[in-house]
């Protein structure tokens, strides 16, 4: 059974940093992309960042590029999201996903999801 477990969320002041982790288990994910999405209250889930298996190819949403950095450790089946210069509008539930589809930025191409971790940024 595939499981993705996120951790690292919490409450932080604006301008602060958090590092999210997502550990995947239940199968090997070679050739899969791993990504991060978020969903704020009343809004749709939005793409943030994704990384291909080799780690050499990354994708970012414009709203987080330059502030967030995605990385992965394939030996640990874990993906990370380093979030710097956080803003109140970054407040949301953050989800990690693993996908085999061709478009790493598109939610429909993800096969497995974590349960989400809350990030709250106070002003």
Short mmCIF file of N, CA and C in Angstrom, two decimals:
data_model
loop_
_atom_site.label_atom_id
_atom_site.label_comp_id
_atom_site.label_asym_id
_atom_site.label_seq_id
_atom_site.Cartn_x
_atom_site.Cartn_y
_atom_site.Cartn_z
N UNK A 1 0.85 -1.19 0.00
CA UNK A 1 0.00 0.00 0.00
C UNK A 1 0.88 1.24 0.00
N UNK A 2 0.62 2.13 -0.94
CA UNK A 2 1.41 3.34 -1.05
C UNK A 2 0.96 4.34 0.01
N UNK A 3 1.94 4.92 0.66
CA UNK A 3 1.65 5.96 1.66
C UNK A 3 2.59 7.12 1.47
N UNK A 4 2.05 8.33 1.56
CA UNK A 4 2.85 9.55 1.56
C UNK A 4 2.54 10.29 2.85
N UNK A 5 3.57 10.62 3.59
CA UNK A 5 3.39 11.28 4.87
C UNK A 5 4.16 12.59 4.88
N UNK A 6 3.40 13.70 4.97
CA UNK A 6 4.03 15.02 5.04
C UNK A 6 4.32 15.40 6.48
N UNK A 7 5.32 16.24 6.65
CA UNK A 7 5.64 16.78 7.97
C UNK A 7 6.34 18.12 7.78
N UNK A 8 6.43 18.87 8.88
CA UNK A 8 7.16 20.13 8.84
C UNK A 8 6.31 21.37 8.80
N UNK A 9 4.99 21.21 8.70
CA UNK A 9 4.13 22.38 8.71
C UNK A 9 4.06 23.01 10.09
N UNK A 10 3.42 24.17 10.15
CA UNK A 10 3.28 24.84 11.43
C UNK A 10 2.96 26.31 11.27
N UNK A 11 3.13 27.04 12.35
CA UNK A 11 2.87 28.49 12.38
C UNK A 11 4.19 29.24 12.34
N UNK A 12 4.27 30.21 11.45
CA UNK A 12 5.50 30.99 11.31
C UNK A 12 5.12 32.43 11.02
N UNK A 13 5.98 33.35 11.41
CA UNK A 13 5.73 34.75 11.11
C UNK A 13 6.12 35.07 9.68
N UNK A 14 5.52 36.09 9.14
CA UNK A 14 5.87 36.53 7.79
C UNK A 14 7.36 36.81 7.71
N UNK A 15 7.96 36.39 6.63
CA UNK A 15 9.39 36.53 6.44
C UNK A 15 10.18 35.33 6.92
N UNK A 16 9.52 34.43 7.63
CA UNK A 16 10.19 33.25 8.16
C UNK A 16 10.29 32.13 7.16
N UNK A 17 10.81 30.99 7.63
CA UNK A 17 11.03 29.83 6.77
C UNK A 17 10.48 28.56 7.41
N UNK A 18 10.14 27.64 6.56
CA UNK A 18 9.75 26.28 6.97
C UNK A 18 10.29 25.31 5.94
N UNK A 19 10.53 24.08 6.39
CA UNK A 19 10.94 23.02 5.47
C UNK A 19 9.95 21.87 5.60
N UNK A 20 9.27 21.58 4.52
CA UNK A 20 8.34 20.45 4.51
C UNK A 20 9.04 19.22 3.98
N UNK A 21 8.65 18.07 4.52
CA UNK A 21 9.15 16.79 4.05
C UNK A 21 7.98 15.90 3.70
N UNK A 22 8.20 15.02 2.76
CA UNK A 22 7.18 14.04 2.37
C UNK A 22 7.87 12.72 2.10
N UNK A 23 7.60 11.75 2.95
CA UNK A 23 8.20 10.42 2.81
C UNK A 23 7.20 9.48 2.16
N UNK A 24 7.62 8.84 1.09
CA UNK A 24 6.77 7.90 0.36
C UNK A 24 7.20 6.47 0.65
N UNK A 25 6.23 5.59 0.75
CA UNK A 25 6.54 4.18 1.01
C UNK A 25 5.53 3.30 0.30
N UNK A 26 5.84 2.03 0.20
CA UNK A 26 4.92 1.07 -0.38
C UNK A 26 5.31 0.58 -1.75
N UNK A 27 6.20 1.28 -2.39
CA UNK A 27 6.71 0.86 -3.70
C UNK A 27 7.88 1.76 -4.05
N UNK A 28 8.57 1.41 -5.11
CA UNK A 28 9.64 2.29 -5.58
C UNK A 28 9.05 3.29 -6.56
N UNK A 29 9.65 4.45 -6.60
CA UNK A 29 9.10 5.53 -7.41
C UNK A 29 10.09 5.98 -8.48
N UNK A 30 10.87 5.05 -8.95
CA UNK A 30 11.79 5.41 -10.03
C UNK A 30 10.97 5.85 -11.23
N UNK A 31 11.41 6.89 -11.84
CA UNK A 31 10.82 7.54 -13.01
C UNK A 31 9.59 8.40 -12.67
N UNK A 32 9.15 8.39 -11.40
CA UNK A 32 8.02 9.23 -11.01
C UNK A 32 8.48 10.64 -10.69
N UNK A 33 7.64 11.59 -10.97
CA UNK A 33 7.86 12.94 -10.49
C UNK A 33 7.24 13.08 -9.10
N UNK A 34 7.81 13.96 -8.30
CA UNK A 34 7.26 14.26 -6.99
C UNK A 34 7.00 15.75 -6.94
N UNK A 35 5.89 16.13 -6.35
CA UNK A 35 5.53 17.54 -6.37
C UNK A 35 4.81 18.00 -5.13
N UNK A 36 4.67 19.30 -5.03
CA UNK A 36 3.96 19.96 -3.93
C UNK A 36 2.85 20.84 -4.49
N UNK A 37 1.70 20.75 -3.85
CA UNK A 37 0.56 21.58 -4.16
C UNK A 37 0.06 22.17 -2.84
N UNK A 38 -0.82 23.15 -2.92
CA UNK A 38 -1.43 23.67 -1.70
C UNK A 38 -2.87 24.07 -2.00
N UNK A 39 -3.64 24.11 -0.93
CA UNK A 39 -5.03 24.52 -1.05
C UNK A 39 -5.39 25.41 0.12
N UNK A 40 -5.77 26.63 -0.20
CA UNK A 40 -6.22 27.58 0.80
C UNK A 40 -7.74 27.48 0.93
N UNK A 41 -8.30 27.91 2.05
CA UNK A 41 -9.76 27.83 2.22
C UNK A 41 -10.50 28.55 1.10
N UNK A 42 -11.46 27.86 0.53
CA UNK A 42 -12.27 28.46 -0.52
C UNK A 42 -11.62 28.53 -1.87
N UNK A 43 -10.42 27.96 -1.99
CA UNK A 43 -9.71 28.00 -3.27
C UNK A 43 -9.41 26.59 -3.76
N UNK A 44 -9.10 26.50 -5.04
CA UNK A 44 -8.73 25.21 -5.61
C UNK A 44 -7.28 24.88 -5.26
N UNK A 45 -6.97 23.59 -5.34
CA UNK A 45 -5.59 23.17 -5.12
C UNK A 45 -4.73 23.72 -6.25
N UNK A 46 -3.59 24.28 -5.87
CA UNK A 46 -2.71 24.88 -6.88
C UNK A 46 -1.32 24.24 -6.84
N UNK A 47 -0.73 24.16 -8.00
CA UNK A 47 0.62 23.62 -8.13
C UNK A 47 1.63 24.61 -7.57
N UNK A 48 2.65 24.06 -6.91
CA UNK A 48 3.74 24.89 -6.40
C UNK A 48 5.08 24.53 -7.03
N UNK A 49 5.45 23.26 -6.93
CA UNK A 49 6.78 22.84 -7.40
C UNK A 49 6.78 21.35 -7.66
N UNK A 50 7.63 20.92 -8.57
CA UNK A 50 7.78 19.50 -8.87
C UNK A 50 9.20 19.22 -9.28
N UNK A 51 9.58 17.95 -9.14
CA UNK A 51 10.93 17.54 -9.47
C UNK A 51 10.90 16.16 -10.09
N UNK A 52 11.65 15.99 -11.16
CA UNK A 52 11.74 14.70 -11.81
C UNK A 52 12.63 13.76 -11.01
N UNK A 53 12.56 12.47 -11.33
CA UNK A 53 13.27 11.45 -10.56
C UNK A 53 14.75 11.77 -10.45
N UNK A 54 15.38 12.15 -11.55
CA UNK A 54 16.81 12.40 -11.52
C UNK A 54 17.19 13.63 -10.73
N UNK A 55 16.19 14.48 -10.44
CA UNK A 55 16.46 15.67 -9.65
C UNK A 55 17.01 16.83 -10.45
N UNK A 56 17.35 16.59 -11.71
CA UNK A 56 17.94 17.66 -12.49
C UNK A 56 16.92 18.59 -13.12
N UNK A 57 15.66 18.19 -13.12
CA UNK A 57 14.63 19.01 -13.73
C UNK A 57 13.61 19.38 -12.67
N UNK A 58 13.42 20.66 -12.49
CA UNK A 58 12.45 21.15 -11.51
C UNK A 58 11.51 22.15 -12.18
N UNK A 59 10.34 22.30 -11.59
CA UNK A 59 9.33 23.22 -12.08
C UNK A 59 8.79 24.00 -10.88
N UNK A 60 8.49 25.26 -11.11
CA UNK A 60 7.96 26.11 -10.05
C UNK A 60 6.82 26.98 -10.58
N UNK A 61 5.86 27.22 -9.71
CA UNK A 61 4.84 28.21 -10.00
C UNK A 61 5.46 29.59 -9.83
N UNK A 62 4.96 30.54 -10.60
CA UNK A 62 5.51 31.88 -10.54
C UNK A 62 5.40 32.51 -9.16
N UNK A 63 4.36 32.14 -8.43
CA UNK A 63 4.12 32.75 -7.13
C UNK A 63 5.15 32.34 -6.07
N UNK A 64 5.89 31.25 -6.32
CA UNK A 64 6.84 30.79 -5.31
C UNK A 64 8.27 30.72 -5.85
N UNK A 65 8.45 30.92 -7.12
CA UNK A 65 9.80 30.84 -7.70
C UNK A 65 10.70 31.87 -7.05
N UNK A 66 11.87 31.42 -6.65
CA UNK A 66 12.81 32.30 -5.98
C UNK A 66 12.67 32.28 -4.46
N UNK A 67 11.54 31.80 -3.96
CA UNK A 67 11.32 31.70 -2.51
C UNK A 67 11.31 30.26 -2.04
N UNK A 68 10.78 29.36 -2.85
CA UNK A 68 10.67 27.95 -2.49
C UNK A 68 11.66 27.13 -3.32
N UNK A 69 12.19 26.09 -2.71
CA UNK A 69 13.11 25.18 -3.40
C UNK A 69 12.70 23.75 -3.14
N UNK A 70 12.53 22.98 -4.21
CA UNK A 70 12.17 21.58 -4.09
C UNK A 70 13.41 20.72 -4.29
N UNK A 71 13.49 19.64 -3.54
CA UNK A 71 14.60 18.70 -3.71
C UNK A 71 14.08 17.31 -3.34
N UNK A 72 14.84 16.28 -3.68
CA UNK A 72 14.41 14.93 -3.34
C UNK A 72 15.62 14.06 -3.04
N UNK A 73 15.38 13.07 -2.21
CA UNK A 73 16.38 12.07 -1.88
C UNK A 73 15.78 10.74 -2.31
N UNK A 74 16.22 10.23 -3.45
CA UNK A 74 15.63 9.01 -4.00
C UNK A 74 15.90 7.79 -3.13
N UNK A 75 17.02 7.78 -2.46
CA UNK A 75 17.33 6.65 -1.59
C UNK A 75 16.34 6.55 -0.44
N UNK A 76 15.79 7.68 -0.05
CA UNK A 76 14.83 7.72 1.05
C UNK A 76 13.39 7.89 0.56
N UNK A 77 13.20 7.95 -0.75
CA UNK A 77 11.85 8.18 -1.30
C UNK A 77 11.20 9.40 -0.67
N UNK A 78 11.98 10.46 -0.51
CA UNK A 78 11.51 11.64 0.19
C UNK A 78 11.71 12.88 -0.66
N UNK A 79 10.71 13.75 -0.63
CA UNK A 79 10.80 15.03 -1.31
C UNK A 79 10.67 16.14 -0.26
N UNK A 80 11.38 17.22 -0.49
CA UNK A 80 11.41 18.33 0.45
C UNK A 80 10.95 19.62 -0.24
N UNK A 81 10.43 20.53 0.55
CA UNK A 81 10.11 21.86 0.05
C UNK A 81 10.63 22.87 1.07
N UNK A 82 11.70 23.55 0.71
CA UNK A 82 12.23 24.62 1.55
C UNK A 82 11.51 25.90 1.18
N UNK A 83 10.87 26.51 2.17
CA UNK A 83 10.06 27.70 1.93
C UNK A 83 10.66 28.86 2.71
N UNK A 84 11.10 29.87 1.98
CA UNK A 84 11.69 31.07 2.59
C UNK A 84 10.83 32.28 2.29
N UNK A 85 11.07 33.35 3.04
CA UNK A 85 10.35 34.61 2.82
C UNK A 85 8.85 34.38 2.76
N UNK A 86 8.34 33.65 3.72
CA UNK A 86 6.93 33.29 3.71
C UNK A 86 6.04 34.52 3.91
N UNK A 87 4.88 34.47 3.27
CA UNK A 87 3.91 35.57 3.30
C UNK A 87 2.59 35.04 3.86
N UNK A 88 1.77 35.92 4.39
CA UNK A 88 0.46 35.47 4.88
C UNK A 88 -0.35 34.74 3.81
N UNK A 89 -0.20 35.14 2.56
CA UNK A 89 -0.95 34.48 1.48
C UNK A 89 -0.44 33.08 1.17
N UNK A 90 0.65 32.67 1.80
CA UNK A 90 1.12 31.29 1.67
C UNK A 90 0.37 30.34 2.61
N UNK A 91 -0.47 30.89 3.45
CA UNK A 91 -1.24 30.06 4.38
C UNK A 91 -2.16 29.12 3.63
N UNK A 92 -2.02 27.83 3.90
CA UNK A 92 -2.79 26.81 3.19
C UNK A 92 -2.45 25.44 3.76
N UNK A 93 -3.18 24.43 3.30
CA UNK A 93 -2.78 23.05 3.54
C UNK A 93 -1.90 22.63 2.37
N UNK A 94 -0.73 22.10 2.68
CA UNK A 94 0.24 21.72 1.67
C UNK A 94 0.22 20.21 1.49
N UNK A 95 0.16 19.78 0.23
CA UNK A 95 0.09 18.37 -0.12
C UNK A 95 1.27 17.97 -0.99
N UNK A 96 1.79 16.79 -0.76
CA UNK A 96 2.76 16.25 -1.69
C UNK A 96 2.09 15.16 -2.52
N UNK A 97 2.62 14.98 -3.70
CA UNK A 97 2.09 13.95 -4.59
C UNK A 97 3.20 13.28 -5.36
N UNK A 98 2.89 12.10 -5.86
CA UNK A 98 3.81 11.35 -6.70
C UNK A 98 3.05 10.97 -7.97
N UNK A 99 3.66 11.24 -9.10
CA UNK A 99 2.93 11.01 -10.33
C UNK A 99 3.77 10.43 -11.44
N UNK A 100 3.10 9.69 -12.31
CA UNK A 100 3.76 9.07 -13.45
C UNK A 100 3.39 9.74 -14.76
N UNK A 101 2.49 10.70 -14.70
CA UNK A 101 2.04 11.35 -15.91
C UNK A 101 3.09 12.27 -16.50
N UNK A 102 2.90 12.69 -17.73
CA UNK A 102 3.92 13.49 -18.42
C UNK A 102 4.02 14.92 -17.92
N UNK A 103 2.96 15.46 -17.38
CA UNK A 103 2.97 16.85 -16.95
C UNK A 103 3.10 16.97 -15.46
N UNK A 104 4.29 17.28 -14.98
CA UNK A 104 4.54 17.31 -13.54
C UNK A 104 3.87 18.48 -12.85
N UNK A 105 3.39 19.45 -13.60
CA UNK A 105 2.75 20.61 -12.99
C UNK A 105 1.24 20.46 -12.88
N UNK A 106 0.73 19.36 -13.40
CA UNK A 106 -0.72 19.20 -13.47
C UNK A 106 -1.22 18.16 -12.49
N UNK A 107 -2.20 18.56 -11.70
CA UNK A 107 -2.72 17.71 -10.63
C UNK A 107 -3.20 16.37 -11.16
N UNK A 108 -3.80 16.35 -12.32
CA UNK A 108 -4.39 15.11 -12.83
C UNK A 108 -3.32 14.06 -13.17
N UNK A 109 -2.08 14.45 -13.24
CA UNK A 109 -1.01 13.51 -13.55
C UNK A 109 -0.39 12.86 -12.31
N UNK A 110 -0.97 13.15 -11.15
CA UNK A 110 -0.45 12.58 -9.92
C UNK A 110 -1.31 11.40 -9.48
N UNK A 111 -0.61 10.33 -9.07
CA UNK A 111 -1.30 9.08 -8.74
C UNK A 111 -1.53 8.90 -7.24
N UNK A 112 -0.67 9.47 -6.44
CA UNK A 112 -0.75 9.29 -4.99
C UNK A 112 -0.58 10.64 -4.31
N UNK A 113 -1.29 10.79 -3.16
CA UNK A 113 -1.27 12.04 -2.41
C UNK A 113 -1.09 11.77 -0.93
N UNK A 114 -0.45 12.74 -0.26
CA UNK A 114 -0.38 12.70 1.18
C UNK A 114 -1.64 13.31 1.79
N UNK A 115 -1.69 13.30 3.12
CA UNK A 115 -2.88 13.79 3.81
C UNK A 115 -2.87 15.30 4.00
N UNK A 116 -1.74 15.91 3.76
CA UNK A 116 -1.64 17.36 3.88
C UNK A 116 -1.07 17.81 5.21
N UNK A 117 -0.41 18.95 5.19
CA UNK A 117 0.11 19.55 6.42
C UNK A 117 -0.19 21.04 6.38
N UNK A 118 -0.66 21.56 7.50
CA UNK A 118 -1.09 22.96 7.56
C UNK A 118 0.12 23.88 7.73
N UNK A 119 0.14 24.92 6.91
CA UNK A 119 1.12 25.99 7.06
C UNK A 119 0.35 27.28 7.28
N UNK A 120 0.66 27.97 8.37
CA UNK A 120 0.01 29.23 8.68
C UNK A 120 1.07 30.29 8.86
N UNK A 121 0.93 31.37 8.10
CA UNK A 121 1.89 32.47 8.17
C UNK A 121 1.18 33.69 8.74
N UNK A 122 1.64 34.16 9.86
CA UNK A 122 1.02 35.31 10.50
C UNK A 122 1.70 36.60 10.06
N UNK A 123 0.91 37.66 10.03
CA UNK A 123 1.46 38.95 9.57
C UNK A 123 2.03 39.76 10.74
#
